[in-house]
Structure formats: C-alpha cells, structure tokens
C-alpha cells in the first residue's frame, strides 16, 4: 500500500465523516459506508475529490470496487501508475 496515497485519501475522507466517527477510525480495513458511515452522496464527493487530487478518472465499475479504504487505495495506485 502506498503510504502517501493512504494519507491523502485519509485527508479527503475525514472531511466527509459524520460527527460520531473520528479520523482515528480511518484504517486500511475500514469499510467506507458501513464502518465510517459515509453516505452515498458523500461517497460521490470523495470520488470527485480523489479524481481531482490524483488527476485521475475513476470509472463507475471501479467505484463499486472502492468499498474499503484499502480497496480505494488499490484503485488509486493502479490509476496513478498507468
């Protein structure tokens, strides 16, 4: 896992966390919607912010793969390297 990408993603996600979820709860294994309680509208915002930050385009089928922080990083890593 690319630690630089992890930290950048963590900084993007923390903006959209509900009040009852701490930034400390963001772990590689954290499920974005089930554990971090990110709603679907905010998930779209996270994807848009990720695209802007990393200067990549994430396709719909790739968004579906982004269930956990780790899986999101895997999509980001693959996109950045290509």
PDB file of C-alpha atoms in Angstrom:
ATOM      1  CA  UNK A   1       0.000   0.000   0.000  1.00  0.00           C
ATOM      2  CA  UNK A   2       1.283   3.423  -0.939  1.00  0.00           C
ATOM      3  CA  UNK A   3       1.505   5.355   2.343  1.00  0.00           C
ATOM      4  CA  UNK A   4       1.431   8.715   0.553  1.00  0.00           C
ATOM      5  CA  UNK A   5      -1.816   7.754  -1.174  1.00  0.00           C
ATOM      6  CA  UNK A   6      -3.221   6.459   2.130  1.00  0.00           C
ATOM      7  CA  UNK A   7      -2.549   9.753   3.905  1.00  0.00           C
ATOM      8  CA  UNK A   8      -4.003  11.770   1.021  1.00  0.00           C
ATOM      9  CA  UNK A   9      -7.122   9.582   0.927  1.00  0.00           C
ATOM     10  CA  UNK A  10      -7.473   9.812   4.704  1.00  0.00           C
ATOM     11  CA  UNK A  11      -7.378  13.622   4.478  1.00  0.00           C
ATOM     12  CA  UNK A  12     -10.065  13.545   1.787  1.00  0.00           C
ATOM     13  CA  UNK A  13     -12.303  11.122   3.715  1.00  0.00           C
ATOM     14  CA  UNK A  14     -12.098  12.984   7.042  1.00  0.00           C
ATOM     15  CA  UNK A  15     -13.968  15.970   5.578  1.00  0.00           C
ATOM     16  CA  UNK A  16     -16.999  13.756   4.932  1.00  0.00           C
ATOM     17  CA  UNK A  17     -17.097  11.801   8.188  1.00  0.00           C
ATOM     18  CA  UNK A  18     -20.229  12.179  10.310  1.00  0.00           C
ATOM     19  CA  UNK A  19     -19.747  13.724  13.768  1.00  0.00           C
ATOM     20  CA  UNK A  20     -19.897  10.337  15.518  1.00  0.00           C
ATOM     21  CA  UNK A  21     -16.873   8.983  13.582  1.00  0.00           C
ATOM     22  CA  UNK A  22     -13.304  10.014  14.413  1.00  0.00           C
ATOM     23  CA  UNK A  23     -10.433  10.443  11.962  1.00  0.00           C
ATOM     24  CA  UNK A  24      -8.662   7.837  14.111  1.00  0.00           C
ATOM     25  CA  UNK A  25     -11.304   5.341  12.930  1.00  0.00           C
ATOM     26  CA  UNK A  26      -9.941   5.525   9.361  1.00  0.00           C
ATOM     27  CA  UNK A  27      -7.883   2.364   8.910  1.00  0.00           C
ATOM     28  CA  UNK A  28      -6.940   0.478   5.722  1.00  0.00           C
ATOM     29  CA  UNK A  29      -9.545  -2.164   6.584  1.00  0.00           C
ATOM     30  CA  UNK A  30     -12.330   0.355   7.295  1.00  0.00           C
ATOM     31  CA  UNK A  31     -15.448  -0.057   5.169  1.00  0.00           C
ATOM     32  CA  UNK A  32     -16.376   3.381   3.853  1.00  0.00           C
ATOM     33  CA  UNK A  33     -20.154   3.135   4.221  1.00  0.00           C
ATOM     34  CA  UNK A  34     -20.601   0.502   6.919  1.00  0.00           C
ATOM     35  CA  UNK A  35     -17.849   1.411   9.393  1.00  0.00           C
ATOM     36  CA  UNK A  36     -17.121   5.047   8.607  1.00  0.00           C
ATOM     37  CA  UNK A  37     -20.803   5.841   7.935  1.00  0.00           C
ATOM     38  CA  UNK A  38     -20.068   7.768   4.738  1.00  0.00           C
ATOM     39  CA  UNK A  39     -23.371   8.229   2.911  1.00  0.00           C
ATOM     40  CA  UNK A  40     -23.722   7.677  -0.825  1.00  0.00           C
ATOM     41  CA  UNK A  41     -23.769  11.394  -1.669  1.00  0.00           C
ATOM     42  CA  UNK A  42     -20.544  11.943   0.266  1.00  0.00           C
ATOM     43  CA  UNK A  43     -19.039   8.865  -1.364  1.00  0.00           C
ATOM     44  CA  UNK A  44     -19.519  10.555  -4.734  1.00  0.00           C
ATOM     45  CA  UNK A  45     -17.846  13.688  -3.336  1.00  0.00           C
ATOM     46  CA  UNK A  46     -14.918  11.591  -2.089  1.00  0.00           C
ATOM     47  CA  UNK A  47     -14.506  10.040  -5.551  1.00  0.00           C
ATOM     48  CA  UNK A  48     -14.576  13.503  -7.171  1.00  0.00           C
ATOM     49  CA  UNK A  49     -12.007  14.810  -4.685  1.00  0.00           C
ATOM     50  CA  UNK A  50      -9.798  11.754  -5.284  1.00  0.00           C
ATOM     51  CA  UNK A  51     -10.007  12.327  -9.039  1.00  0.00           C
ATOM     52  CA  UNK A  52      -9.004  15.976  -8.603  1.00  0.00           C
ATOM     53  CA  UNK A  53      -6.230  15.279  -6.112  1.00  0.00           C
ATOM     54  CA  UNK A  54      -4.587  12.469  -8.072  1.00  0.00           C
ATOM     55  CA  UNK A  55      -5.528  13.808 -11.538  1.00  0.00           C
ATOM     56  CA  UNK A  56      -7.196  10.514 -12.494  1.00  0.00           C
ATOM     57  CA  UNK A  57     -10.603   9.378 -13.736  1.00  0.00           C
ATOM     58  CA  UNK A  58     -12.398   6.647 -11.840  1.00  0.00           C
ATOM     59  CA  UNK A  59     -14.964   4.672 -13.845  1.00  0.00           C
ATOM     60  CA  UNK A  60     -18.290   3.509 -12.400  1.00  0.00           C
ATOM     61  CA  UNK A  61     -17.191  -0.131 -12.185  1.00  0.00           C
ATOM     62  CA  UNK A  62     -14.090   0.957 -10.265  1.00  0.00           C
ATOM     63  CA  UNK A  63     -16.179   2.998  -7.825  1.00  0.00           C
ATOM     64  CA  UNK A  64     -18.082  -0.179  -6.977  1.00  0.00           C
ATOM     65  CA  UNK A  65     -14.768  -1.803  -6.006  1.00  0.00           C
ATOM     66  CA  UNK A  66     -13.968   1.022  -3.579  1.00  0.00           C
ATOM     67  CA  UNK A  67     -15.676  -0.471  -0.525  1.00  0.00           C
ATOM     68  CA  UNK A  68     -12.798  -0.188   1.946  1.00  0.00           C
ATOM     69  CA  UNK A  69     -10.001   2.313   2.351  1.00  0.00           C
ATOM     70  CA  UNK A  70      -7.560  -0.368   1.144  1.00  0.00           C
ATOM     71  CA  UNK A  71      -9.578  -1.180  -1.968  1.00  0.00           C
ATOM     72  CA  UNK A  72      -9.852   2.538  -2.762  1.00  0.00           C
ATOM     73  CA  UNK A  73      -6.067   2.858  -2.482  1.00  0.00           C
ATOM     74  CA  UNK A  74      -5.643  -0.125  -4.813  1.00  0.00           C
ATOM     75  CA  UNK A  75      -7.812   1.616  -7.440  1.00  0.00           C
ATOM     76  CA  UNK A  76      -5.872   4.863  -6.951  1.00  0.00           C
ATOM     77  CA  UNK A  77      -2.491   3.080  -7.165  1.00  0.00           C
ATOM     78  CA  UNK A  78      -3.488   1.307 -10.390  1.00  0.00           C
ATOM     79  CA  UNK A  79      -4.717   4.552 -11.949  1.00  0.00           C
ATOM     80  CA  UNK A  80      -1.693   6.619 -10.925  1.00  0.00           C
ATOM     81  CA  UNK A  81       0.732   4.002 -12.268  1.00  0.00           C
ATOM     82  CA  UNK A  82      -0.987   3.666 -15.654  1.00  0.00           C
TER      83      UNK A  82
END
